[in-house]
Short mmCIF file of C-alpha atoms in Angstrom, two decimals:
data_model
loop_
_atom_site.label_atom_id
_atom_site.label_comp_id
_atom_site.label_asym_id
_atom_site.label_seq_id
_atom_site.Cartn_x
_atom_site.Cartn_y
_atom_site.Cartn_z
CA UNK A 101 -16.95 12.27 29.95
CA UNK A 102 -16.29 13.09 26.29
CA UNK A 103 -19.28 12.59 23.97
CA UNK A 104 -17.40 10.92 20.91
CA UNK A 105 -14.62 8.73 20.65
CA UNK A 106 -10.86 9.32 20.03
CA UNK A 107 -11.64 7.51 16.12
CA UNK A 108 -14.26 10.27 15.56
CA UNK A 109 -12.54 13.25 17.35
CA UNK A 110 -9.36 11.87 15.21
CA UNK A 111 -11.57 11.95 12.20
CA UNK A 112 -12.79 15.49 12.36
CA UNK A 113 -9.03 16.72 12.77
CA UNK A 114 -7.72 19.17 9.91
CA UNK A 115 -3.90 17.58 10.48
CA UNK A 116 -4.03 13.89 11.02
CA UNK A 117 -0.30 13.14 11.43
CA UNK A 118 -0.10 9.83 10.26
CA UNK A 119 -0.51 8.25 6.69
CA UNK A 120 -1.15 9.28 3.38
CA UNK A 121 -4.16 10.29 3.92
CA UNK A 122 -8.14 8.73 3.93
CA UNK A 123 -8.88 5.34 2.52
CA UNK A 124 -11.46 5.64 0.53
CA UNK A 125 -12.83 5.55 -3.37
CA UNK A 126 -10.39 8.92 -3.78
CA UNK A 127 -7.68 6.85 -3.68
CA UNK A 128 -8.90 4.25 -6.68
CA UNK A 129 -9.74 7.18 -8.73
CA UNK A 130 -6.35 9.11 -8.49
CA UNK A 131 -4.92 5.56 -9.85
CA UNK A 132 -7.04 4.73 -12.56
CA UNK A 133 -7.49 9.10 -14.09
CA UNK A 134 -4.83 8.68 -16.40
CA UNK A 135 -5.11 5.18 -17.75
CA UNK A 136 -6.33 4.10 -21.58
CA UNK A 137 -10.58 3.11 -20.91
CA UNK A 138 -9.35 0.83 -23.80
CA UNK A 139 -6.16 -0.58 -21.60
CA UNK A 140 -7.50 -4.40 -21.09
CA UNK A 141 -7.72 -6.35 -18.12
CA UNK A 142 -5.23 -8.83 -16.98
CA UNK A 143 -7.52 -12.10 -16.99
CA UNK A 144 -6.81 -15.27 -14.62
CA UNK A 145 -3.11 -14.02 -14.11
CA UNK A 146 -2.13 -13.57 -17.42
CA UNK A 147 -1.99 -10.44 -19.84
CA UNK A 148 0.64 -7.22 -19.87
CA UNK A 149 -0.54 -5.10 -17.20
CA UNK A 150 0.10 -8.11 -14.64
CA UNK A 151 2.57 -9.34 -16.49
CA UNK A 152 4.48 -5.62 -16.72
CA UNK A 153 3.64 -5.50 -13.02
CA UNK A 154 5.17 -8.75 -11.60
CA UNK A 155 8.52 -8.31 -13.60
CA UNK A 156 9.00 -4.85 -12.67
CA UNK A 157 8.82 -5.62 -9.66
CA UNK A 158 10.49 -9.05 -9.44
CA UNK A 159 13.77 -6.81 -11.13
CA UNK A 160 13.10 -4.13 -8.13
CA UNK A 161 13.68 -6.93 -5.29
CA UNK A 162 16.70 -8.75 -7.40
CA UNK A 163 14.51 -11.73 -8.04
CA UNK A 164 14.45 -13.76 -11.08
CA UNK A 165 10.46 -13.84 -10.73
CA UNK A 166 6.77 -12.43 -9.43
CA UNK A 167 3.64 -13.09 -9.00
CA UNK A 168 0.98 -10.69 -7.19
CA UNK A 169 -1.50 -11.91 -4.86
CA UNK A 170 -4.39 -10.42 -4.11
CA UNK A 171 -3.26 -10.40 -0.17
CA UNK A 172 0.02 -11.10 2.08
CA UNK A 173 -1.63 -13.09 4.11
CA UNK A 174 -2.46 -15.62 1.33
CA UNK A 175 0.96 -15.25 -0.59
CA UNK A 176 3.16 -15.98 3.27
CA UNK A 177 0.70 -19.28 3.73
CA UNK A 178 2.08 -20.50 0.43
CA UNK A 179 5.26 -19.44 -0.02
CA UNK A 180 5.77 -21.40 3.79
CA UNK A 181 3.84 -24.36 2.14
CA UNK A 182 6.22 -24.64 -1.16
CA UNK A 183 9.98 -24.49 1.31
CA UNK A 184 7.87 -27.34 3.29
CA UNK A 185 6.72 -29.87 0.70
CA UNK A 186 10.09 -29.13 -0.99
CA UNK A 187 11.57 -30.32 1.86
CA UNK A 188 9.06 -33.21 3.32
CA UNK A 189 9.13 -31.21 6.77
CA UNK A 190 6.36 -29.40 8.20
CA UNK A 191 7.95 -27.05 10.54
CA UNK A 192 9.08 -23.32 10.35
CA UNK A 193 10.23 -20.88 12.58
CA UNK A 194 9.12 -17.15 13.18
CA UNK A 195 8.95 -14.77 15.93
CA UNK A 196 6.33 -14.66 18.30
CA UNK A 197 4.68 -11.63 17.42
CA UNK A 198 4.45 -13.21 13.47
CA UNK A 199 1.61 -11.79 11.40
CA UNK A 200 1.21 -15.71 10.70
CA UNK A 201 0.57 -16.56 14.58
CA UNK A 202 -1.68 -13.77 15.53
CA UNK A 203 -3.58 -12.41 13.55
CA UNK A 204 -4.20 -15.05 10.56
CA UNK A 205 -6.59 -17.76 12.99
CA UNK A 206 -4.92 -20.27 13.00
CA UNK A 207 -4.73 -20.24 8.87
CA UNK A 208 -0.45 -21.69 8.10
CA UNK A 209 -2.10 -24.55 10.82
CA UNK A 210 -5.44 -25.40 9.61
CA UNK A 211 -4.68 -24.98 6.14
CA UNK A 212 -1.58 -26.50 5.15
CA UNK A 213 -0.94 -28.14 8.36
CA UNK A 214 2.43 -26.30 9.14
CA UNK A 215 3.65 -26.00 12.47
CA UNK A 216 5.29 -23.39 14.17
CA UNK A 217 8.57 -22.75 16.20
CA UNK A 218 8.27 -19.82 18.46
CA UNK A 219 11.76 -18.00 17.85
CA UNK A 220 13.22 -15.53 21.03
CA UNK A 221 11.32 -13.69 23.26
CA UNK A 222 8.28 -11.71 22.30
CA UNK A 223 9.72 -8.60 23.31
CA UNK A 224 13.32 -9.15 21.14
CA UNK A 225 14.50 -9.68 17.35
CA UNK A 226 15.53 -12.76 16.59
CA UNK A 227 19.07 -13.53 16.78
CA UNK A 228 21.63 -16.05 15.28
CA UNK A 229 22.16 -17.64 18.80
CA UNK A 230 18.21 -18.64 18.83
CA UNK A 231 18.91 -20.33 15.74
CA UNK A 232 21.67 -22.20 16.86
CA UNK A 233 19.71 -23.01 20.14
CA UNK A 234 16.92 -23.93 18.54
CA UNK A 235 16.53 -28.64 19.04
CA UNK A 236 13.97 -28.67 16.47
CA UNK A 237 14.78 -29.05 12.50
CA UNK A 238 12.67 -26.82 10.45
CA UNK A 239 11.82 -26.77 6.41
CA UNK A 240 12.50 -22.67 6.93
CA UNK A 241 12.69 -19.56 8.55
CA UNK A 242 11.09 -16.33 8.01
CA UNK A 243 12.05 -12.90 9.02
CA UNK A 244 9.94 -9.56 9.34
CA UNK A 245 12.14 -7.02 8.53
CA UNK A 246 10.76 -4.21 10.23
CA UNK A 247 9.05 -6.44 13.39
CA UNK A 248 5.76 -4.55 13.95
CA UNK A 249 4.52 -5.84 16.70
CA UNK A 250 8.00 -4.38 18.97
CA UNK A 251 7.96 -0.86 17.48
CA UNK A 252 8.89 -1.86 13.86
CA UNK A 253 12.71 -2.60 15.24
CA UNK A 254 15.34 -3.98 13.06
CA UNK A 255 18.67 -5.80 13.55
CA UNK A 256 21.81 -4.23 12.39
CA UNK A 257 23.17 -5.94 8.99
CA UNK A 258 25.96 -8.07 10.38
CA UNK A 259 23.48 -9.91 11.84
CA UNK A 260 21.33 -10.56 9.38
CA UNK A 261 23.86 -11.33 7.36
CA UNK A 262 25.27 -13.82 9.53
CA UNK A 263 21.58 -15.78 9.94
CA UNK A 264 20.95 -16.08 5.78
CA UNK A 265 24.92 -17.20 5.96
CA UNK A 266 23.54 -19.92 8.71
CA UNK A 267 20.41 -20.86 6.89
CA UNK A 268 22.37 -21.59 3.50
CA UNK A 269 24.85 -23.56 5.39
CA UNK A 270 22.37 -25.77 7.01
CA UNK A 271 19.71 -25.90 4.42
CA UNK A 272 17.02 -24.33 5.88
CA UNK A 273 15.50 -21.48 3.18
CA UNK A 274 15.29 -18.33 4.36
CA UNK A 275 11.91 -16.14 3.66
CA UNK A 276 10.96 -12.46 3.65
CA UNK A 277 7.67 -10.96 5.54
CA UNK A 278 8.97 -7.85 3.75
CA UNK A 279 5.18 -5.84 3.91
CA UNK A 280 7.43 -2.97 4.72
CA UNK A 281 10.14 -3.58 2.98
CA UNK A 282 10.03 -0.54 1.21
CA UNK A 283 10.07 1.34 4.41
CA UNK A 284 13.61 0.26 5.82
CA UNK A 285 15.71 0.56 2.55
CA UNK A 286 17.12 4.36 4.03
CA UNK A 287 17.74 3.09 6.86
CA UNK A 288 20.02 -0.06 6.26
CA UNK A 289 21.42 2.24 2.74
CA UNK A 290 21.12 -0.84 1.22
CA UNK A 291 19.07 -1.09 -2.42
CA UNK A 292 15.98 -3.56 -2.41
CA UNK A 293 17.71 -6.38 -4.48
CA UNK A 294 20.94 -6.63 -1.65
CA UNK A 295 18.92 -7.10 0.45
CA UNK A 296 17.08 -9.47 -0.98
CA UNK A 297 19.89 -10.76 -2.27
CA UNK A 298 19.76 -12.90 1.45
CA UNK A 299 16.62 -14.59 1.16
CA UNK A 300 15.08 -17.17 -1.27
CA UNK A 301 11.83 -15.63 -1.21
CA UNK A 302 10.13 -12.18 -0.29
CA UNK A 303 7.01 -11.08 -0.23
CA UNK A 304 6.46 -6.83 -0.15
CA UNK A 305 2.88 -5.02 0.27
CA UNK A 306 1.17 -2.32 -1.72
CA UNK A 307 -1.34 -1.47 0.56
CA UNK A 308 1.37 0.15 4.22
CA UNK A 309 3.90 1.91 2.79
CA UNK A 310 2.79 2.47 -0.90
CA UNK A 311 -0.72 3.56 -0.28
CA UNK A 312 -2.40 1.31 -2.94
CA UNK A 313 -5.78 -0.25 -2.14
CA UNK A 314 -4.37 -3.64 -1.70
CA UNK A 315 -2.29 -6.30 -3.12
CA UNK A 316 1.31 -7.79 -2.59
CA UNK A 317 4.15 -9.52 -4.55
CA UNK A 318 5.28 -12.98 -3.50
CA UNK A 319 8.94 -13.55 -5.84
CA UNK A 320 12.12 -15.78 -6.23
CA UNK A 321 13.41 -18.12 -8.35
CA UNK A 322 11.45 -19.47 -11.47
CA UNK A 323 10.53 -22.73 -9.54
CA UNK A 324 9.52 -21.27 -6.87
CA UNK A 325 6.97 -18.66 -9.07
CA UNK A 326 5.79 -21.22 -10.86
CA UNK A 327 4.68 -23.43 -8.07
CA UNK A 328 3.30 -20.36 -6.29
CA UNK A 329 0.79 -20.25 -8.99
CA UNK A 330 -0.36 -23.49 -8.42
CA UNK A 331 -1.25 -22.40 -4.78
CA UNK A 332 -2.69 -19.25 -5.68
CA UNK A 333 -5.72 -20.45 -8.00
CA UNK A 334 -6.30 -23.69 -4.67
CA UNK A 335 -6.52 -20.85 -2.47
CA UNK A 336 -9.31 -18.92 -5.30
CA UNK A 337 -6.44 -15.60 -5.04
CA UNK A 338 -6.57 -16.40 -9.34
CA UNK A 339 -8.93 -14.23 -9.58
CA UNK A 340 -10.30 -13.63 -13.25
CA UNK A 341 -9.22 -9.92 -12.92
CA UNK A 342 -6.67 -8.24 -10.64
CA UNK A 343 -5.98 -4.48 -12.38
CA UNK A 344 -8.28 -2.51 -9.95
CA UNK A 345 -5.54 -3.42 -7.32
CA UNK A 346 -1.97 -3.94 -9.46
CA UNK A 347 -2.76 -0.29 -11.31
CA UNK A 348 -3.28 1.56 -7.67
CA UNK A 349 -0.07 -0.40 -7.02
CA UNK A 350 2.14 0.15 -9.37
CA UNK A 351 0.74 4.43 -9.25
CA UNK A 352 1.23 4.32 -5.58
CA UNK A 353 4.59 2.67 -5.95
CA UNK A 354 6.09 4.96 -8.42
CA UNK A 355 4.45 7.80 -6.72
CA UNK A 356 5.90 7.28 -3.29
CA UNK A 357 8.91 4.96 -3.78
CA UNK A 358 11.59 7.22 -3.58
CA UNK A 359 9.88 9.26 -0.68
CA UNK A 360 10.63 6.52 1.46
CA UNK A 361 14.17 8.78 3.04
CA UNK A 362 11.40 11.64 3.50
CA UNK A 363 9.15 9.93 5.60
CA UNK A 364 12.13 8.17 7.34
CA UNK A 365 13.67 11.52 8.36
CA UNK A 366 10.04 12.90 9.46
CA UNK A 367 9.19 9.81 11.29
CA UNK A 368 12.78 10.64 13.65
CA UNK A 369 11.38 14.43 13.92
CA UNK A 370 8.18 13.00 15.04
CA UNK A 371 9.75 10.70 17.58
CA UNK A 372 11.85 13.47 19.29
CA UNK A 373 9.09 15.29 19.99
CA UNK A 374 6.89 12.68 21.06
CA UNK A 375 10.31 11.97 24.22
CA UNK A 376 10.94 15.27 25.04
CA UNK A 377 7.08 14.57 26.27
CA UNK A 378 6.71 13.55 30.15
CA UNK A 379 6.11 9.88 30.03
CA UNK A 380 6.29 9.74 26.67
CA UNK A 381 8.52 6.83 25.19
CA UNK A 382 9.01 6.01 21.70
CA UNK A 383 9.94 2.68 20.66
CA UNK A 384 12.85 2.17 18.75
CA UNK A 385 14.14 5.34 20.77
CA UNK A 386 15.33 6.51 17.15
CA UNK A 387 13.40 4.96 14.32
CA UNK A 388 14.35 2.54 12.05
CA UNK A 389 11.88 3.92 8.94
CA UNK A 390 8.92 5.34 8.75
CA UNK A 391 6.56 3.59 11.70
CA UNK A 392 7.34 2.83 15.33
CA UNK A 393 5.53 3.07 18.47
CA UNK A 394 4.50 5.62 21.13
CA UNK A 395 4.08 4.48 24.48
CA UNK A 396 2.36 6.16 27.86
CA UNK A 397 2.48 5.86 31.01
CA UNK A 398 -1.11 5.98 31.54
CA UNK A 399 -4.04 3.89 30.71
CA UNK A 400 -5.53 3.98 27.83
CA UNK A 401 -9.11 5.36 29.86
CA UNK A 402 -7.17 8.10 30.91
CA UNK A 403 -4.99 9.04 27.95
CA UNK A 404 -8.39 8.99 25.28
CA UNK A 405 -10.18 12.19 27.53
CA UNK A 406 -6.55 14.34 26.85
CA UNK A 407 -6.18 13.30 23.65
CA UNK A 408 -9.27 14.07 22.46
CA UNK A 409 -9.41 17.59 24.05
CA UNK A 410 -6.37 18.01 22.94
CA UNK A 411 -7.58 17.19 19.33
CA UNK A 412 -10.49 19.83 19.97
CA UNK A 413 -8.06 22.72 20.93
CA UNK A 414 -5.50 22.35 18.74
CA UNK A 415 -6.32 20.69 15.55
CA UNK A 416 -3.66 18.29 15.12
CA UNK A 417 -4.65 14.53 15.42
CA UNK A 418 -1.93 12.21 17.10
CA UNK A 419 -4.40 8.86 16.73
CA UNK A 420 -6.87 7.01 15.71
CA UNK A 421 -6.83 4.21 18.55
CA UNK A 422 -4.75 2.98 21.30
CA UNK A 423 -3.98 -0.35 22.72
CA UNK A 424 -3.63 -1.34 26.42
CA UNK A 425 -0.36 -2.53 27.45
CA UNK A 426 0.46 -3.87 31.00
CA UNK A 427 -1.79 -2.53 34.11
CA UNK A 428 -0.89 1.09 33.91
CA UNK A 429 0.24 2.27 30.22
CA UNK A 430 -1.14 2.07 26.94
CA UNK A 431 0.66 2.55 23.07
CA UNK A 432 0.07 3.56 19.77
CA UNK A 433 1.50 2.98 16.23
CA UNK A 434 2.63 5.97 13.76
CA UNK A 435 3.00 5.51 10.05
CA UNK A 436 4.50 8.33 8.18
CA UNK A 437 3.28 9.15 4.95
CA UNK A 438 1.83 11.55 2.19
CA UNK A 439 0.29 13.56 5.70
CA UNK A 440 2.98 14.99 7.13
CA UNK A 441 4.68 17.16 5.09
CA UNK A 442 1.84 19.21 4.70
CA UNK A 443 1.78 19.71 8.65
CA UNK A 444 2.56 23.03 9.97
CA UNK A 445 4.97 22.80 12.03
CA UNK A 446 4.30 25.71 14.48
CA UNK A 447 0.92 24.50 15.21
CA UNK A 448 2.73 21.17 15.56
CA UNK A 449 5.25 22.19 18.29
CA UNK A 450 2.73 23.71 19.87
CA UNK A 451 0.19 20.59 20.11
CA UNK A 452 3.09 18.69 21.51
CA UNK A 453 3.83 21.51 23.99
CA UNK A 454 0.19 21.05 25.30
CA UNK A 455 0.51 17.56 25.35
CA UNK A 456 3.40 17.84 27.52
CA UNK A 457 1.66 20.49 29.65
CA UNK A 458 -1.66 18.13 29.88
CA UNK A 459 0.69 15.22 30.60
CA UNK A 460 2.58 16.94 34.27
CA UNK A 461 -1.35 18.36 34.58
CA UNK A 462 -3.06 15.06 35.05
CA UNK A 463 0.67 12.99 36.87
CA UNK A 464 0.60 16.37 39.65
CA UNK A 465 -3.18 15.53 40.08
CA UNK A 466 -3.00 12.17 40.89
#
């Protein structure tokens, strides 16, 4: 039994595979390094720093206006509340593994008294058929692109267009949980604005694929965003200044928005290495963005020491944590960023060859 944890072993590796790098103070220091120290901060949602960035992202998303929020959790609850108030109906629909359902401590229900309708089975995407078979009336449908908790899967674009058309026909508002919107543009081969044109409101994150310290944008038409500003104040999100989040968001957005194609191609390369190993399968089999899940036919308690020894022998760090999946399997999530480009490919291939050998040896011993 190793004396260190998987997370500790991962942190010691000279070549960790996923992400942009360490989330430490240097992330902010780098973003601020070339800024004019006399630049005025934003004040309660006003000022050039916040207004210019909001306009820049609204234009990128093809929306009339946008509002910067400190968190996506706040932004999305507010978006759904606005659409529910507009229709006079406190009911929305989304996937069973939606962030609002599993990661927010029932915030939508407790704060806004909005009831969800869970569409589709938890292990597949929402389809047009699910909407047509829905018995309840709803004010809004939330779609997450990509659907993170099932490996980052995406619907075909034609299916997405059909869902949007159905919602418009039925008077249902369509909201995009686009926490990873930037990362799916290469797969769809359409601009972010074209994708967002299917939706009445859009949320995007600036700490996931972009790698800022925190922050989100909520975009839509003028009436929608003006209401969102009121709710932002009510939620306590209208801080006197948000400029550390805004400046880091813009800095890393400018640096990385044009690298999403690179991250996507690298994810496909990495997934192929995983899929060559015994008892390992990625979901999706062929990634549709820079993120995917890795499923392993071993219990978490069996895989952890195997990975720790692999890290110590090769210096390659694959993941810092594992999650149980069923009785005899586990999985972990991969999201590629800046680190992967500097990965020594020979060493990486050797690490996967060794991983395959270790998995085969363990299977034969059982």
